[in-house]
Amino acid sequence: MTLLPQTRAIVTGAARKDGIGWAVAHLFILNGAQVVLIDLDQEMVQSAATELGAAGAIACDVSDQGAVRTAVAQAVAPLGGLDCVVNSAGIVNANRLSDITDADWHRMIDVNLGGTFNLLQSTIPALTEGKNASFVAISSMAGMRGGGLLGSSHYAASKAGILGLVKGAARELGPAKIRVNALAPGIVDTSMTRGKFGPDWEKMLLDQIPLGRFASPDDIAKACLFLASDLSCYMTGVTLDVNGGYFLH
Ligand code: NAP
């Protein structure tokens, strides 16, 4: 049984083979979805689409509202509509509060929170016409615990902002039959984290995770599949923790 039959989807941040967006696109395609990929680099996103058998590839900076509008129109045309969006594009930075420059602050908020807003606002018209319409925003455990690992306070603020945006959007878009949910991963083994902790810190972190390992991108993709599919048809405005029990609250 496939969980996303006849589902037309956009997945952002999908160009890196070891990343969450790639794993989401891969699992969605295996489950019958047609997927258009969005990421920063044209060559990388095109090659990802070719390897994954995606329906399209678009280079776009999600922090640029005009570019996102154009990209969404370019994606929806060949798909013939839109049922699902997963916004996984994001950046991280570990600067201490006193070292965060104005430019760092604005880039973090513009990409992580602004990017989510841009995708959400631009896809509402198409999702309103979609079936079992679902928007999944990738937040982070950092948004709830205040960063403290590889992401510092501006990262935490951008990811916490996503949680508020998702709740407001869920409230507003429920009557249009669009579900809006957030997924909050713990530590995921991607290029964002790999080799960044050092052996001692990594051991200490693993000791604190009840399931005893970092997440794989596939672990996150499976939770995304749940939020995108009919399995979660009565869920909107939730934050789904996928952290191996590391952050229990
Ligand atoms: P990743 O492998 O670095 O993937 C992020 C992708 O987003 C990259 O392909 C990146 O392109 C792209 N991107 C960055 N800025 C963009 C922009 N302005 N417009 C369009 N695309 C952009 O990282 P990941 O670990 O898969 O992270 C995916 C999401 O999960 C992020 O939102 C991250 O904050 C979140 N998350 C990750 C973890 C973790 O432990 N890995 C934990 C919690 C939450 P470039 O590489 O070319 O810049």
PDB file of C-alpha atoms and ligand atoms in Angstrom:
ATOM      1  CA  MET A   1       0.000   0.000   0.000  1.00  0.00           C
ATOM      2  CA  THR A   2       1.317   3.459  -0.840  1.00  0.00           C
ATOM      3  CA  LEU A   3       0.359   6.322   1.448  1.00  0.00           C
ATOM      4  CA  LEU A   4       0.447   9.240  -0.996  1.00  0.00           C
ATOM      5  CA  PRO A   5      -1.382   8.110  -4.116  1.00  0.00           C
ATOM      6  CA  GLN A   6      -2.100  10.913  -6.605  1.00  0.00           C
ATOM      7  CA  THR A   7      -0.422  13.374  -4.276  1.00  0.00           C
ATOM      8  CA  ARG A   8       1.328  16.392  -5.753  1.00  0.00           C
ATOM      9  CA  ALA A   9       4.025  17.756  -3.480  1.00  0.00           C
ATOM     10  CA  ILE A  10       6.739  20.379  -3.140  1.00  0.00           C
ATOM     11  CA  VAL A  11       9.740  19.599  -0.923  1.00  0.00           C
ATOM     12  CA  THR A  12      12.274  22.345  -0.238  1.00  0.00           C
ATOM     13  CA  GLY A  13      15.857  21.863   0.939  1.00  0.00           C
ATOM     14  CA  ALA A  14      15.974  18.590  -0.967  1.00  0.00           C
ATOM     15  CA  ALA A  15      19.237  18.794  -2.932  1.00  0.00           C
ATOM     16  CA  ARG A  16      21.671  17.207  -0.457  1.00  0.00           C
ATOM     17  CA  LYS A  17      21.727  13.433  -0.643  1.00  0.00           C
ATOM     18  CA  ASP A  18      22.318  13.031   3.095  1.00  0.00           C
ATOM     19  CA  GLY A  19      19.750  15.672   4.064  1.00  0.00           C
ATOM     20  CA  ILE A  20      16.241  15.508   5.477  1.00  0.00           C
ATOM     21  CA  GLY A  21      14.591  17.062   2.392  1.00  0.00           C
ATOM     22  CA  TRP A  22      16.117  14.441   0.089  1.00  0.00           C
ATOM     23  CA  ALA A  23      14.923  11.610   2.373  1.00  0.00           C
ATOM     24  CA  VAL A  24      11.425  13.122   2.465  1.00  0.00           C
ATOM     25  CA  ALA A  25      11.281  13.449  -1.325  1.00  0.00           C
ATOM     26  CA  HIS A  26      12.560   9.881  -1.745  1.00  0.00           C
ATOM     27  CA  LEU A  27       9.989   8.396   0.662  1.00  0.00           C
ATOM     28  CA  PHE A  28       7.155  10.461  -0.825  1.00  0.00           C
ATOM     29  CA  ILE A  29       8.020   9.259  -4.345  1.00  0.00           C
ATOM     30  CA  LEU A  30       8.168   5.641  -3.123  1.00  0.00           C
ATOM     31  CA  ASN A  31       4.683   6.222  -1.704  1.00  0.00           C
ATOM     32  CA  GLY A  32       3.238   7.354  -5.008  1.00  0.00           C
ATOM     33  CA  ALA A  33       3.652  11.141  -4.834  1.00  0.00           C
ATOM     34  CA  GLN A  34       4.804  13.386  -7.633  1.00  0.00           C
ATOM     35  CA  VAL A  35       7.363  15.717  -6.109  1.00  0.00           C
ATOM     36  CA  VAL A  36       8.958  18.967  -7.254  1.00  0.00           C
ATOM     37  CA  LEU A  37      12.202  19.810  -5.439  1.00  0.00           C
ATOM     38  CA  ILE A  38      13.277  23.313  -4.457  1.00  0.00           C
ATOM     39  CA  ASP A  39      16.758  24.229  -3.239  1.00  0.00           C
ATOM     40  CA  LEU A  40      19.384  26.935  -3.599  1.00  0.00           C
ATOM     41  CA  ASP A  41      21.737  25.523  -6.192  1.00  0.00           C
ATOM     42  CA  GLN A  42      20.393  24.828  -9.697  1.00  0.00           C
ATOM     43  CA  GLU A  43      22.899  22.120 -10.577  1.00  0.00           C
ATOM     44  CA  MET A  44      22.493  20.261  -7.260  1.00  0.00           C
ATOM     45  CA  VAL A  45      18.704  20.373  -7.237  1.00  0.00           C
ATOM     46  CA  GLN A  46      18.521  19.252 -10.876  1.00  0.00           C
ATOM     47  CA  SER A  47      20.827  16.332 -10.239  1.00  0.00           C
ATOM     48  CA  ALA A  48      18.814  15.369  -7.123  1.00  0.00           C
ATOM     49  CA  ALA A  49      15.611  15.415  -9.171  1.00  0.00           C
ATOM     50  CA  THR A  50      17.155  13.219 -11.844  1.00  0.00           C
ATOM     51  CA  GLU A  51      18.431  10.699  -9.289  1.00  0.00           C
ATOM     52  CA  LEU A  52      15.176  10.637  -7.324  1.00  0.00           C
ATOM     53  CA  GLY A  53      12.863  10.598 -10.354  1.00  0.00           C
ATOM     54  CA  ALA A  54      11.209  13.813  -9.157  1.00  0.00           C
ATOM     55  CA  ALA A  55       8.699  15.694 -11.287  1.00  0.00           C
ATOM     56  CA  GLY A  56      10.787  18.861 -11.337  1.00  0.00           C
ATOM     57  CA  ALA A  57      13.635  20.881  -9.863  1.00  0.00           C
ATOM     58  CA  ILE A  58      13.642  24.591  -9.148  1.00  0.00           C
ATOM     59  CA  ALA A  59      16.461  26.748  -7.788  1.00  0.00           C
ATOM     60  CA  CYS A  60      15.102  29.326  -5.392  1.00  0.00           C
ATOM     61  CA  ASP A  61      16.126  31.125  -2.198  1.00  0.00           C
ATOM     62  CA  VAL A  62      13.175  30.551   0.146  1.00  0.00           C
ATOM     63  CA  SER A  63      13.856  33.841   1.931  1.00  0.00           C
ATOM     64  CA  ASP A  64      12.953  35.752  -1.257  1.00  0.00           C
ATOM     65  CA  GLN A  65       9.180  36.118  -1.302  1.00  0.00           C
ATOM     66  CA  GLY A  66       8.955  37.025  -5.004  1.00  0.00           C
ATOM     67  CA  ALA A  67      11.208  34.139  -5.997  1.00  0.00           C
ATOM     68  CA  VAL A  68       9.129  31.718  -3.904  1.00  0.00           C
ATOM     69  CA  ARG A  69       5.900  32.885  -5.578  1.00  0.00           C
ATOM     70  CA  THR A  70       7.454  32.303  -8.997  1.00  0.00           C
ATOM     71  CA  ALA A  71       8.879  28.919  -7.959  1.00  0.00           C
ATOM     72  CA  VAL A  72       5.536  27.738  -6.577  1.00  0.00           C
ATOM     73  CA  ALA A  73       3.775  28.739  -9.827  1.00  0.00           C
ATOM     74  CA  GLN A  74       6.485  26.882 -11.797  1.00  0.00           C
ATOM     75  CA  ALA A  75       6.010  23.790  -9.624  1.00  0.00           C
ATOM     76  CA  VAL A  76       2.217  23.753  -9.630  1.00  0.00           C
ATOM     77  CA  ALA A  77       1.878  24.071 -13.416  1.00  0.00           C
ATOM     78  CA  PRO A  78       3.400  20.682 -14.363  1.00  0.00           C
ATOM     79  CA  LEU A  79       1.930  18.984 -11.271  1.00  0.00           C
ATOM     80  CA  GLY A  80      -1.544  20.216 -12.209  1.00  0.00           C
ATOM     81  CA  GLY A  81      -2.259  21.212  -8.593  1.00  0.00           C
ATOM     82  CA  LEU A  82      -0.810  20.835  -5.117  1.00  0.00           C
ATOM     83  CA  ASP A  83      -1.701  18.666  -2.129  1.00  0.00           C
ATOM     84  CA  CYS A  84       1.350  18.797   0.099  1.00  0.00           C
ATOM     85  CA  VAL A  85       4.319  20.997   0.984  1.00  0.00           C
ATOM     86  CA  VAL A  86       7.292  20.125   3.185  1.00  0.00           C
ATOM     87  CA  ASN A  87       9.567  23.059   3.944  1.00  0.00           C
ATOM     88  CA  SER A  88      12.914  21.602   4.984  1.00  0.00           C
ATOM     89  CA  ALA A  89      15.215  24.367   3.693  1.00  0.00           C
ATOM     90  CA  GLY A  90      17.077  25.856   6.609  1.00  0.00           C
ATOM     91  CA  ILE A  91      20.356  27.046   8.041  1.00  0.00           C
ATOM     92  CA  VAL A  92      22.055  26.778  11.428  1.00  0.00           C
ATOM     93  CA  ASN A  93      24.680  28.798  13.289  1.00  0.00           C
ATOM     94  CA  ALA A  94      26.216  28.416  16.737  1.00  0.00           C
ATOM     95  CA  ASN A  95      27.436  31.975  17.411  1.00  0.00           C
ATOM     96  CA  ARG A  96      27.055  33.121  20.976  1.00  0.00           C
ATOM     97  CA  LEU A  97      24.500  35.880  21.552  1.00  0.00           C
ATOM     98  CA  SER A  98      27.103  38.642  21.768  1.00  0.00           C
ATOM     99  CA  ASP A  99      28.718  37.527  18.485  1.00  0.00           C
ATOM    100  CA  ILE A 100      25.551  37.420  16.382  1.00  0.00           C
ATOM    101  CA  THR A 101      25.786  40.224  13.834  1.00  0.00           C
ATOM    102  CA  ASP A 102      22.828  42.088  12.439  1.00  0.00           C
ATOM    103  CA  ALA A 103      23.342  40.236   9.157  1.00  0.00           C
ATOM    104  CA  ASP A 104      23.490  36.836  10.943  1.00  0.00           C
ATOM    105  CA  TRP A 105      20.274  37.596  12.776  1.00  0.00           C
ATOM    106  CA  HIS A 106      18.352  38.707   9.686  1.00  0.00           C
ATOM    107  CA  ARG A 107      19.601  35.831   7.517  1.00  0.00           C
ATOM    108  CA  MET A 108      18.613  33.261  10.175  1.00  0.00           C
ATOM    109  CA  ILE A 109      15.128  34.696  10.610  1.00  0.00           C
ATOM    110  CA  ASP A 110      14.649  35.359   6.885  1.00  0.00           C
ATOM    111  CA  VAL A 111      15.586  31.837   5.790  1.00  0.00           C
ATOM    112  CA  ASN A 112      14.132  29.666   8.569  1.00  0.00           C
ATOM    113  CA  LEU A 113      11.047  31.601   9.644  1.00  0.00           C
ATOM    114  CA  GLY A 114      10.577  33.859   6.601  1.00  0.00           C
ATOM    115  CA  GLY A 115      11.119  30.911   4.263  1.00  0.00           C
ATOM    116  CA  THR A 116       8.371  28.954   6.025  1.00  0.00           C
ATOM    117  CA  PHE A 117       6.044  31.948   5.829  1.00  0.00           C
ATOM    118  CA  ASN A 118       6.836  32.526   2.141  1.00  0.00           C
ATOM    119  CA  LEU A 119       6.156  28.907   1.222  1.00  0.00           C
ATOM    120  CA  LEU A 120       2.987  28.790   3.291  1.00  0.00           C
ATOM    121  CA  GLN A 121       1.509  32.014   1.958  1.00  0.00           C
ATOM    122  CA  SER A 122       2.419  31.234  -1.659  1.00  0.00           C
ATOM    123  CA  THR A 123       0.915  27.758  -1.617  1.00  0.00           C
ATOM    124  CA  ILE A 124      -2.427  28.546   0.064  1.00  0.00           C
ATOM    125  CA  PRO A 125      -4.352  29.086  -3.212  1.00  0.00           C
ATOM    126  CA  ALA A 126      -3.164  25.785  -4.713  1.00  0.00           C
ATOM    127  CA  LEU A 127      -3.533  23.854  -1.445  1.00  0.00           C
ATOM    128  CA  THR A 128      -7.098  25.151  -1.072  1.00  0.00           C
ATOM    129  CA  GLU A 129      -7.907  23.216  -4.257  1.00  0.00           C
ATOM    130  CA  GLY A 130      -5.849  20.173  -3.182  1.00  0.00           C
ATOM    131  CA  LYS A 131      -6.939  16.903  -1.642  1.00  0.00           C
ATOM    132  CA  ASN A 132      -6.092  16.142   2.023  1.00  0.00           C
ATOM    133  CA  ALA A 133      -3.990  19.295   1.819  1.00  0.00           C
ATOM    134  CA  SER A 134      -1.070  19.276   4.233  1.00  0.00           C
ATOM    135  CA  PHE A 135       1.727  21.731   4.968  1.00  0.00           C
ATOM    136  CA  VAL A 136       4.619  20.402   7.056  1.00  0.00           C
ATOM    137  CA  ALA A 137       7.138  22.858   8.490  1.00  0.00           C
ATOM    138  CA  ILE A 138      10.462  21.544   9.765  1.00  0.00           C
ATOM    139  CA  SER A 139      11.091  23.275  13.079  1.00  0.00           C
ATOM    140  CA  SER A 140      13.542  21.836  15.616  1.00  0.00           C
ATOM    141  CA  MET A 141      13.858  20.675  19.201  1.00  0.00           C
ATOM    142  CA  ALA A 142      16.028  23.815  19.459  1.00  0.00           C
ATOM    143  CA  GLY A 143      12.876  25.926  19.111  1.00  0.00           C
ATOM    144  CA  MET A 144      11.560  24.459  22.372  1.00  0.00           C
ATOM    145  CA  ARG A 145      14.733  24.063  24.433  1.00  0.00           C
ATOM    146  CA  GLY A 146      16.487  27.269  23.310  1.00  0.00           C
ATOM    147  CA  GLY A 147      19.143  25.785  21.062  1.00  0.00           C
ATOM    148  CA  GLY A 148      22.299  25.037  23.004  1.00  0.00           C
ATOM    149  CA  LEU A 149      23.773  22.417  20.670  1.00  0.00           C
ATOM    150  CA  LEU A 150      24.844  23.500  17.163  1.00  0.00           C
ATOM    151  CA  GLY A 151      22.206  26.186  16.930  1.00  0.00           C
ATOM    152  CA  SER A 152      22.283  29.171  19.244  1.00  0.00           C
ATOM    153  CA  SER A 153      19.631  31.666  20.252  1.00  0.00           C
ATOM    154  CA  HIS A 154      18.859  33.128  16.809  1.00  0.00           C
ATOM    155  CA  TYR A 155      18.434  29.598  15.434  1.00  0.00           C
ATOM    156  CA  ALA A 156      16.195  28.754  18.405  1.00  0.00           C
ATOM    157  CA  ALA A 157      14.162  31.928  17.833  1.00  0.00           C
ATOM    158  CA  SER A 158      13.677  31.154  14.144  1.00  0.00           C
ATOM    159  CA  LYS A 159      12.528  27.612  14.917  1.00  0.00           C
ATOM    160  CA  ALA A 160      10.288  28.685  17.820  1.00  0.00           C
ATOM    161  CA  GLY A 161       8.720  31.256  15.494  1.00  0.00           C
ATOM    162  CA  ILE A 162       7.777  28.439  13.138  1.00  0.00           C
ATOM    163  CA  LEU A 163       5.780  26.778  15.937  1.00  0.00           C
ATOM    164  CA  GLY A 164       3.693  29.916  16.469  1.00  0.00           C
ATOM    165  CA  LEU A 165       3.245  30.449  12.740  1.00  0.00           C
ATOM    166  CA  VAL A 166       2.070  26.861  12.299  1.00  0.00           C
ATOM    167  CA  LYS A 167      -0.501  27.142  15.092  1.00  0.00           C
ATOM    168  CA  GLY A 168      -1.882  30.413  13.744  1.00  0.00           C
ATOM    169  CA  ALA A 169      -2.021  29.037  10.219  1.00  0.00           C
ATOM    170  CA  ALA A 170      -3.682  25.804  11.374  1.00  0.00           C
ATOM    171  CA  ARG A 171      -6.410  27.838  13.065  1.00  0.00           C
ATOM    172  CA  GLU A 172      -6.930  30.050  10.035  1.00  0.00           C
ATOM    173  CA  LEU A 173      -6.642  27.430   7.280  1.00  0.00           C
ATOM    174  CA  GLY A 174      -8.626  24.596   8.896  1.00  0.00           C
ATOM    175  CA  PRO A 175     -11.892  25.801   7.346  1.00  0.00           C
ATOM    176  CA  ALA A 176     -10.188  25.670   3.926  1.00  0.00           C
ATOM    177  CA  LYS A 177      -9.292  22.013   4.717  1.00  0.00           C
ATOM    178  CA  ILE A 178      -5.580  22.719   4.811  1.00  0.00           C
ATOM    179  CA  ARG A 179      -3.738  21.048   7.697  1.00  0.00           C
ATOM    180  CA  VAL A 180      -0.610  22.784   8.952  1.00  0.00           C
ATOM    181  CA  ASN A 181       1.774  20.959  11.278  1.00  0.00           C
ATOM    182  CA  ALA A 182       5.333  21.223  12.526  1.00  0.00           C
ATOM    183  CA  LEU A 183       7.910  18.513  12.935  1.00  0.00           C
ATOM    184  CA  ALA A 184      10.598  19.078  15.541  1.00  0.00           C
ATOM    185  CA  PRO A 185      13.602  16.820  14.979  1.00  0.00           C
ATOM    186  CA  GLY A 186      16.238  16.242  17.642  1.00  0.00           C
ATOM    187  CA  ILE A 187      19.760  15.566  16.411  1.00  0.00           C
ATOM    188  CA  VAL A 188      19.760  14.180  12.882  1.00  0.00           C
ATOM    189  CA  ASP A 189      22.803  12.725  11.165  1.00  0.00           C
ATOM    190  CA  THR A 190      23.155  15.077   8.163  1.00  0.00           C
ATOM    191  CA  SER A 191      25.882  17.395   6.897  1.00  0.00           C
ATOM    192  CA  MET A 192      24.420  19.999   9.273  1.00  0.00           C
ATOM    193  CA  THR A 193      25.603  17.936  12.271  1.00  0.00           C
ATOM    194  CA  ARG A 194      28.059  15.264  11.095  1.00  0.00           C
ATOM    195  CA  GLY A 195      31.508  15.582  12.695  1.00  0.00           C
ATOM    196  CA  LYS A 196      30.516  18.814  14.438  1.00  0.00           C
ATOM    197  CA  PHE A 197      30.365  17.518  18.030  1.00  0.00           C
ATOM    198  CA  GLY A 198      33.680  15.735  18.572  1.00  0.00           C
ATOM    199  CA  PRO A 199      33.870  12.283  20.238  1.00  0.00           C
ATOM    200  CA  ASP A 200      33.406  13.318  23.893  1.00  0.00           C
ATOM    201  CA  TRP A 201      30.432  15.582  23.293  1.00  0.00           C
ATOM    202  CA  GLU A 202      28.901  13.017  20.931  1.00  0.00           C
ATOM    203  CA  LYS A 203      29.164  10.274  23.572  1.00  0.00           C
ATOM    204  CA  MET A 204      27.605  12.549  26.197  1.00  0.00           C
ATOM    205  CA  LEU A 205      24.727  13.364  23.848  1.00  0.00           C
ATOM    206  CA  LEU A 206      24.147   9.724  22.917  1.00  0.00           C
ATOM    207  CA  ASP A 207      24.081   8.815  26.632  1.00  0.00           C
ATOM    208  CA  GLN A 208      21.212  11.295  27.081  1.00  0.00           C
ATOM    209  CA  ILE A 209      19.079   9.938  24.230  1.00  0.00           C
ATOM    210  CA  PRO A 210      16.868   7.101  25.493  1.00  0.00           C
ATOM    211  CA  LEU A 211      16.820   5.448  22.059  1.00  0.00           C
ATOM    212  CA  GLY A 212      20.622   5.606  22.069  1.00  0.00           C
ATOM    213  CA  ARG A 213      21.309   7.066  18.641  1.00  0.00           C
ATOM    214  CA  PHE A 214      20.935  10.188  16.545  1.00  0.00           C
ATOM    215  CA  ALA A 215      18.058  10.212  14.038  1.00  0.00           C
ATOM    216  CA  SER A 216      18.673   9.269  10.449  1.00  0.00           C
ATOM    217  CA  PRO A 217      17.091  11.476   7.764  1.00  0.00           C
ATOM    218  CA  ASP A 218      14.785   8.521   7.048  1.00  0.00           C
ATOM    219  CA  ASP A 219      13.479   8.616  10.638  1.00  0.00           C
ATOM    220  CA  ILE A 220      12.391  12.206  10.048  1.00  0.00           C
ATOM    221  CA  ALA A 221      11.025  11.425   6.586  1.00  0.00           C
ATOM    222  CA  LYS A 222       8.765   8.715   8.044  1.00  0.00           C
ATOM    223  CA  ALA A 223       7.249  11.195  10.499  1.00  0.00           C
ATOM    224  CA  CYS A 224       6.790  13.630   7.615  1.00  0.00           C
ATOM    225  CA  LEU A 225       5.028  10.952   5.625  1.00  0.00           C
ATOM    226  CA  PHE A 226       2.645  10.486   8.537  1.00  0.00           C
ATOM    227  CA  LEU A 227       1.897  14.239   8.699  1.00  0.00           C
ATOM    228  CA  ALA A 228       1.488  14.444   4.911  1.00  0.00           C
ATOM    229  CA  SER A 229      -0.760  11.415   4.555  1.00  0.00           C
ATOM    230  CA  ASP A 230      -4.324  10.590   5.414  1.00  0.00           C
ATOM    231  CA  LEU A 231      -3.041   8.795   8.562  1.00  0.00           C
ATOM    232  CA  SER A 232      -2.956  12.190  10.293  1.00  0.00           C
ATOM    233  CA  CYS A 233      -6.149  13.524   8.708  1.00  0.00           C
ATOM    234  CA  TYR A 234      -7.536  14.882  12.022  1.00  0.00           C
ATOM    235  CA  MET A 235      -4.315  16.535  13.151  1.00  0.00           C
ATOM    236  CA  THR A 236      -3.555  20.186  12.617  1.00  0.00           C
ATOM    237  CA  GLY A 237      -1.496  22.727  14.545  1.00  0.00           C
ATOM    238  CA  VAL A 238       0.576  20.042  16.263  1.00  0.00           C
ATOM    239  CA  THR A 239       4.300  19.888  16.861  1.00  0.00           C
ATOM    240  CA  LEU A 240       5.511  16.333  16.383  1.00  0.00           C
ATOM    241  CA  ASP A 241       8.641  15.618  18.442  1.00  0.00           C
ATOM    242  CA  VAL A 242      11.002  13.207  16.699  1.00  0.00           C
ATOM    243  CA  ASN A 243      14.000  13.163  19.022  1.00  0.00           C
ATOM    244  CA  GLY A 244      14.491   9.613  20.338  1.00  0.00           C
ATOM    245  CA  GLY A 245      13.280  10.778  23.750  1.00  0.00           C
ATOM    246  CA  TYR A 246      16.139  13.277  24.147  1.00  0.00           C
ATOM    247  CA  PHE A 247      13.823  16.182  24.965  1.00  0.00           C
ATOM    248  CA  LEU A 248      10.798  15.099  26.973  1.00  0.00           C
ATOM    249  CA  HIS A 249       8.543  17.902  28.148  1.00  0.00           C
TER     250      HIS A 249
HETATM  251  P1  NAP B   1      20.987  20.248   5.133  1.00  0.00           P
HETATM  252  O1  NAP B   1      21.438  18.895   4.705  1.00  0.00           O
HETATM  253  O2  NAP B   1      21.964  21.352   5.199  1.00  0.00           O
HETATM  254  O3  NAP B   1      19.754  20.648   4.219  1.00  0.00           O
HETATM  255  C1  NAP B   1      19.261  21.949   4.148  1.00  0.00           C
HETATM  256  C2  NAP B   1      19.076  22.293   2.692  1.00  0.00           C
HETATM  257  O4  NAP B   1      18.451  23.585   2.621  1.00  0.00           O
HETATM  258  C3  NAP B   1      20.418  22.384   1.929  1.00  0.00           C
HETATM  259  O5  NAP B   1      20.307  21.748   0.693  1.00  0.00           O
HETATM  260  C4  NAP B   1      20.586  23.896   1.782  1.00  0.00           C
HETATM  261  O6  NAP B   1      21.326  24.287   0.655  1.00  0.00           O
HETATM  262  C5  NAP B   1      19.147  24.340   1.645  1.00  0.00           C
HETATM  263  N1  NAP B   1      18.995  25.760   1.904  1.00  0.00           N
HETATM  264  C6  NAP B   1      19.657  26.525   2.810  1.00  0.00           C
HETATM  265  N2  NAP B   1      19.261  27.799   2.730  1.00  0.00           N
HETATM  266  C7  NAP B   1      18.329  27.853   1.739  1.00  0.00           C
HETATM  267  C8  NAP B   1      17.570  28.897   1.169  1.00  0.00           C
HETATM  268  N3  NAP B   1      17.691  30.153   1.587  1.00  0.00           N
HETATM  269  N4  NAP B   1      16.711  28.599   0.171  1.00  0.00           N
HETATM  270  C9  NAP B   1      16.594  27.331  -0.277  1.00  0.00           C
HETATM  271  N5  NAP B   1      17.295  26.296   0.208  1.00  0.00           N
HETATM  272  C10 NAP B   1      18.161  26.558   1.215  1.00  0.00           C
HETATM  273  O7  NAP B   1      20.343  20.163   6.587  1.00  0.00           O
HETATM  274  P2  NAP B   1      19.303  19.142   7.218  1.00  0.00           P
HETATM  275  O8  NAP B   1      19.963  18.610   8.420  1.00  0.00           O
HETATM  276  O9  NAP B   1      18.725  18.231   6.208  1.00  0.00           O
HETATM  277  O10 NAP B   1      18.198  20.183   7.723  1.00  0.00           O
HETATM  278  C11 NAP B   1      16.920  20.289   7.135  1.00  0.00           C
HETATM  279  C12 NAP B   1      16.018  21.051   8.078  1.00  0.00           C
HETATM  280  O11 NAP B   1      15.910  20.334   9.316  1.00  0.00           O
HETATM  281  C13 NAP B   1      16.538  22.439   8.437  1.00  0.00           C
HETATM  282  O12 NAP B   1      15.453  23.335   8.489  1.00  0.00           O
HETATM  283  C14 NAP B   1      17.132  22.227   9.814  1.00  0.00           C
HETATM  284  O13 NAP B   1      17.129  23.427  10.572  1.00  0.00           O
HETATM  285  C15 NAP B   1      16.180  21.197  10.376  1.00  0.00           C
HETATM  286  N6  NAP B   1      16.744  20.438  11.480  1.00  0.00           N
HETATM  287  C16 NAP B   1      17.871  19.711  11.315  1.00  0.00           C
HETATM  288  C17 NAP B   1      18.380  19.011  12.390  1.00  0.00           C
HETATM  289  C18 NAP B   1      19.621  18.189  12.298  1.00  0.00           C
HETATM  290  O14 NAP B   1      20.094  17.720  13.358  1.00  0.00           O
HETATM  291  N7  NAP B   1      20.192  17.975  11.125  1.00  0.00           N
HETATM  292  C19 NAP B   1      17.707  19.035  13.622  1.00  0.00           C
HETATM  293  C20 NAP B   1      16.543  19.778  13.751  1.00  0.00           C
HETATM  294  C21 NAP B   1      16.065  20.479  12.667  1.00  0.00           C
HETATM  295  P3  NAP B   1      22.928  24.533   0.795  1.00  0.00           P
HETATM  296  O15 NAP B   1      23.475  23.360   1.507  1.00  0.00           O
HETATM  297  O16 NAP B   1      23.378  24.697  -0.614  1.00  0.00           O
HETATM  298  O17 NAP B   1      23.074  25.772   1.620  1.00  0.00           O
END
